[in-house]
Short mmCIF file of C-alpha atoms in Angstrom, two decimals:
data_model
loop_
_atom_site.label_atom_id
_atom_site.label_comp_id
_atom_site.label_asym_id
_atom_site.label_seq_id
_atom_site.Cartn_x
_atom_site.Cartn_y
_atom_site.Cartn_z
CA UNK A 1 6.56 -2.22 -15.84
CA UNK A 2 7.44 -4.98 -18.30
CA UNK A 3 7.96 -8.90 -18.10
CA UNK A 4 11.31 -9.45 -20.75
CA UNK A 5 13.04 -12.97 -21.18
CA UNK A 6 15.94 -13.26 -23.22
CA UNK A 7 15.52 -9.63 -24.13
CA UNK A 8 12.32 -9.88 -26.00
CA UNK A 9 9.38 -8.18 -24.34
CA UNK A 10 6.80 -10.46 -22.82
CA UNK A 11 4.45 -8.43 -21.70
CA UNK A 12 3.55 -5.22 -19.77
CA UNK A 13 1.75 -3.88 -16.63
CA UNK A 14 0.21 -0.51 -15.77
CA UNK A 15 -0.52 0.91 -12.65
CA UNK A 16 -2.98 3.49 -13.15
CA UNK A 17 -3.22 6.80 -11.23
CA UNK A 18 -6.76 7.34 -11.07
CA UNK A 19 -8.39 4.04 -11.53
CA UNK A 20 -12.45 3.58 -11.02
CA UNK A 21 -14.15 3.49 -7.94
CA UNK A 22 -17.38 1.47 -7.21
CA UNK A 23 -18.78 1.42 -3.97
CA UNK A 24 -15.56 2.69 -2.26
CA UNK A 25 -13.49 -0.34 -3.98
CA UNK A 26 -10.83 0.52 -6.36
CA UNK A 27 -11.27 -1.55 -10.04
CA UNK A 28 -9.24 -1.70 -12.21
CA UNK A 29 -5.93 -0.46 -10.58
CA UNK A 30 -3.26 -2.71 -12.64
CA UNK A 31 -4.10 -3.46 -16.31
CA UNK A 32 -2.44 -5.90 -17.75
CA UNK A 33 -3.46 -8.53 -20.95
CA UNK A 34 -5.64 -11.46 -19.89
CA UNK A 35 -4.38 -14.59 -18.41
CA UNK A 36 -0.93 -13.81 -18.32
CA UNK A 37 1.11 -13.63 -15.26
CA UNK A 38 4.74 -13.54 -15.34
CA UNK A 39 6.72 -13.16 -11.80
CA UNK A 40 8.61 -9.90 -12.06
CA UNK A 41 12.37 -9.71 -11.72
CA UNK A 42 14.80 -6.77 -11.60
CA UNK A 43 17.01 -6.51 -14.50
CA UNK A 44 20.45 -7.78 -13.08
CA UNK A 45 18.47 -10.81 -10.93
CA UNK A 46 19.98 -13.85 -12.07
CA UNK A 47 23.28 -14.07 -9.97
CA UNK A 48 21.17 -13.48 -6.74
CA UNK A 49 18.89 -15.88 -8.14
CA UNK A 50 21.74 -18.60 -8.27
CA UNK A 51 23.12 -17.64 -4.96
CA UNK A 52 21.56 -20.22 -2.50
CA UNK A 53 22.24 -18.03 0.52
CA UNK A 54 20.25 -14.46 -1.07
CA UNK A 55 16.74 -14.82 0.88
CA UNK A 56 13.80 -14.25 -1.69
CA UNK A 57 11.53 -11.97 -0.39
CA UNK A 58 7.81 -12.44 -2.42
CA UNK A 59 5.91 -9.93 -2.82
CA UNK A 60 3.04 -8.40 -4.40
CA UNK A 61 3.69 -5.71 -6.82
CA UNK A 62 6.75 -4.41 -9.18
CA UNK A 63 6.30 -1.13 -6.80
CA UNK A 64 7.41 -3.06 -3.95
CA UNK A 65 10.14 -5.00 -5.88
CA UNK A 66 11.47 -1.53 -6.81
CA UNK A 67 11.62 -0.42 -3.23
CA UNK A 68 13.01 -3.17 -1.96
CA UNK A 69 15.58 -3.71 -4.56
CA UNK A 70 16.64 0.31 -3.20
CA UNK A 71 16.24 -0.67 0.68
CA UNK A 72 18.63 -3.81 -0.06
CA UNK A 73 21.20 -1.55 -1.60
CA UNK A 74 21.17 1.00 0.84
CA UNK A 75 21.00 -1.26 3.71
CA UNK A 76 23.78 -3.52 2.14
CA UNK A 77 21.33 -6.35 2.94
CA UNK A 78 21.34 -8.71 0.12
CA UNK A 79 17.79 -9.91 -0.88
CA UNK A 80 15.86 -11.08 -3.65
CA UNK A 81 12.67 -9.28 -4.10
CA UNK A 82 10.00 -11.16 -6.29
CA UNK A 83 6.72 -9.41 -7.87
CA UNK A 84 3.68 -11.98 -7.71
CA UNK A 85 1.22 -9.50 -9.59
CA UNK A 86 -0.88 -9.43 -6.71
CA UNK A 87 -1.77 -12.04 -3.34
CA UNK A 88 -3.02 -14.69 -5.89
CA UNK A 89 -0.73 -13.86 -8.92
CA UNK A 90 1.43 -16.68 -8.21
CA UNK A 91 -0.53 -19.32 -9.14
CA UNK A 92 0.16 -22.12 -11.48
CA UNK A 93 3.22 -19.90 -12.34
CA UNK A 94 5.88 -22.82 -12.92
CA UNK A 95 8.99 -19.96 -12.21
CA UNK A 96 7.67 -19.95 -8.44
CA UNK A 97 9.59 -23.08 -7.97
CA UNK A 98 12.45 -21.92 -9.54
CA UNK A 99 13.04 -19.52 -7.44
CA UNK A 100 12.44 -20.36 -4.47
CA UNK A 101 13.84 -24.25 -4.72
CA UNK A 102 15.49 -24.93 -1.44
CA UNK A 103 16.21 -21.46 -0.46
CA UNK A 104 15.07 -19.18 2.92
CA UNK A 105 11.75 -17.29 1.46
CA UNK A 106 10.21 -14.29 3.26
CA UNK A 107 6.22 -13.92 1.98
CA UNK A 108 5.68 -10.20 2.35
CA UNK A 109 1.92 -9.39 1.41
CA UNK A 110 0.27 -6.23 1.86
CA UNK A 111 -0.30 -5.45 5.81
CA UNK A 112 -4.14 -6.18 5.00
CA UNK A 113 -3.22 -10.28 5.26
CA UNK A 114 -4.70 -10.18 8.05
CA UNK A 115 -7.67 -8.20 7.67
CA UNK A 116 -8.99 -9.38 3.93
CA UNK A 117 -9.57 -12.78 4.18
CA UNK A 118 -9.11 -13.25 0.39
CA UNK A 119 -5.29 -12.08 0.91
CA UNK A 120 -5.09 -14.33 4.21
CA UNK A 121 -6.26 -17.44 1.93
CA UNK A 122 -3.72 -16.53 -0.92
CA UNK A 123 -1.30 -16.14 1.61
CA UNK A 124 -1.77 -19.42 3.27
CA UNK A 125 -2.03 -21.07 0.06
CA UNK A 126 1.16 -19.59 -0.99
CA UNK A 127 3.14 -20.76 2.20
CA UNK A 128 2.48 -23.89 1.25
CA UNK A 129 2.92 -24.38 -2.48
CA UNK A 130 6.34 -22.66 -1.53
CA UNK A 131 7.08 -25.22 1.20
CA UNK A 132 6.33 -27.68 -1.40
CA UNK A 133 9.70 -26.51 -2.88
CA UNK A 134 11.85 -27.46 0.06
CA UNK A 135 11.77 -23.94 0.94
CA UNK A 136 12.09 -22.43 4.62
CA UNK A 137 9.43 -19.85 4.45
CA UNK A 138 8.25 -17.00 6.78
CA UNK A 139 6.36 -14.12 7.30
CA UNK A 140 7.21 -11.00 7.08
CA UNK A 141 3.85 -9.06 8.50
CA UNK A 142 4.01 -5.30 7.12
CA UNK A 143 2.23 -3.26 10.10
CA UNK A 144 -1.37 -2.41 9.81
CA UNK A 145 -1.07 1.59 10.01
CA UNK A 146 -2.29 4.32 8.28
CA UNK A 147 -0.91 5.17 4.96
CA UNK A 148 0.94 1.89 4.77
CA UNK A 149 -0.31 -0.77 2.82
CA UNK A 150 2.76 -2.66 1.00
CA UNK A 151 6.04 -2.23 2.26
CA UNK A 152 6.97 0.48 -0.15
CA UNK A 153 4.56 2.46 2.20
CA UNK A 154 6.92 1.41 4.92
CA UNK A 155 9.82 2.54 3.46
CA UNK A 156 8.70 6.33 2.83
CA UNK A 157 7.89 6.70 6.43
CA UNK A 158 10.85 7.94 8.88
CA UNK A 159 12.59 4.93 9.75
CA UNK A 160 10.92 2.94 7.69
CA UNK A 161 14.73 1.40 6.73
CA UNK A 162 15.01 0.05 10.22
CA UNK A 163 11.77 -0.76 10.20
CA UNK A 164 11.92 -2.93 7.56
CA UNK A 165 15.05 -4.55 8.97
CA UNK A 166 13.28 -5.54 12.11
CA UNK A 167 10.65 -7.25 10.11
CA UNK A 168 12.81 -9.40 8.00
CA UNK A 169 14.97 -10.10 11.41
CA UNK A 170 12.74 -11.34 13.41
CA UNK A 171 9.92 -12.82 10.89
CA UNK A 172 7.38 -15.65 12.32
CA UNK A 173 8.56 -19.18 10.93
CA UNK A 174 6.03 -21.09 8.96
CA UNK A 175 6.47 -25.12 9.98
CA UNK A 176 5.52 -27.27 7.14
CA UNK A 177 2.00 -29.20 7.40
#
């Protein structure tokens, strides 16, 4: 997918099909140039980004922005999906605050959160840089299950639309430190 700002391309992001394997760990999955991280909005974004009562919902790919984006408009369930280019892809992004400046913010990482400790740090690092923004944050825990990973997996399973609703209404509250 690409990053564009005032209709001039920023950059772009592929998701390969077949990526490398090494030891049984995918490399190489997303290429992308170096050092550049850009949060990834939906075309249309900016009036639900202005709305103070359209939740943001963070997540970790432009995959599960896409599905979301769909779920929302099916389920007539306005949200504000957000693509972090991965658990840690959010850092030292200045947008972050932006977008989530006072508002309700759901973190929705991958369902392994709380099996990979490298996406539990990220995502206890990003609860906090978000409450830093006045935000209300919570999580919204995608179910460890097989063949669901990010909650575009969720989605494409039967009932996955309900199921999805039940996570984002009744989310665990993150209290501020």
């Amino acid at each position: 997918y690409d990053c564009v700002k005032d209709h001039k391309k920023l950059t772009a992001r592929l998701r390969r099909g077949h990526p490398e394997n090494e030891s049984g760990k995918v490399r190489n999955k997303y290429i992308q140039p170096p050092r550049v991280h850009q949060l990834y909005f939906l075309p249309g974004s900016a009036a639900l980004l202005k709305d103070p009562k359209v939740p943001v919902v963070l997540v970790e790919t432009g995959k599960n922005v896409l599905s979301l984006q769909a779920w929302s408009q099916r389920m007539k369930y306005p949200i504000l999906p957000v693509g972090m280019g991965g658990c840690w892809g959010w850092s030292d992004l200045p947008e972050l605050a932006a977008c989530c400046w006072g508002k309700e913010v759901f973190v929705m990482l991958d369902s392994n959160a709380n099996s990979n400790s490298e996406v539990g740090k990220a995502r206890a690092a990003l609860v906090q840089e978000v409450q830093r923004y006045g935000a209300e944050v919570y999580l919204a825990n995608i179910p460890a299950a097989d063949g669901i990973n990010g909650p575009d997996d969720l989605l494409s399973q039967p009932g996955g639309d309900e199921a999805l609703q039940a996570i984002l209404e009744k989310p665990t509250y993150c209290k501020s430190s």
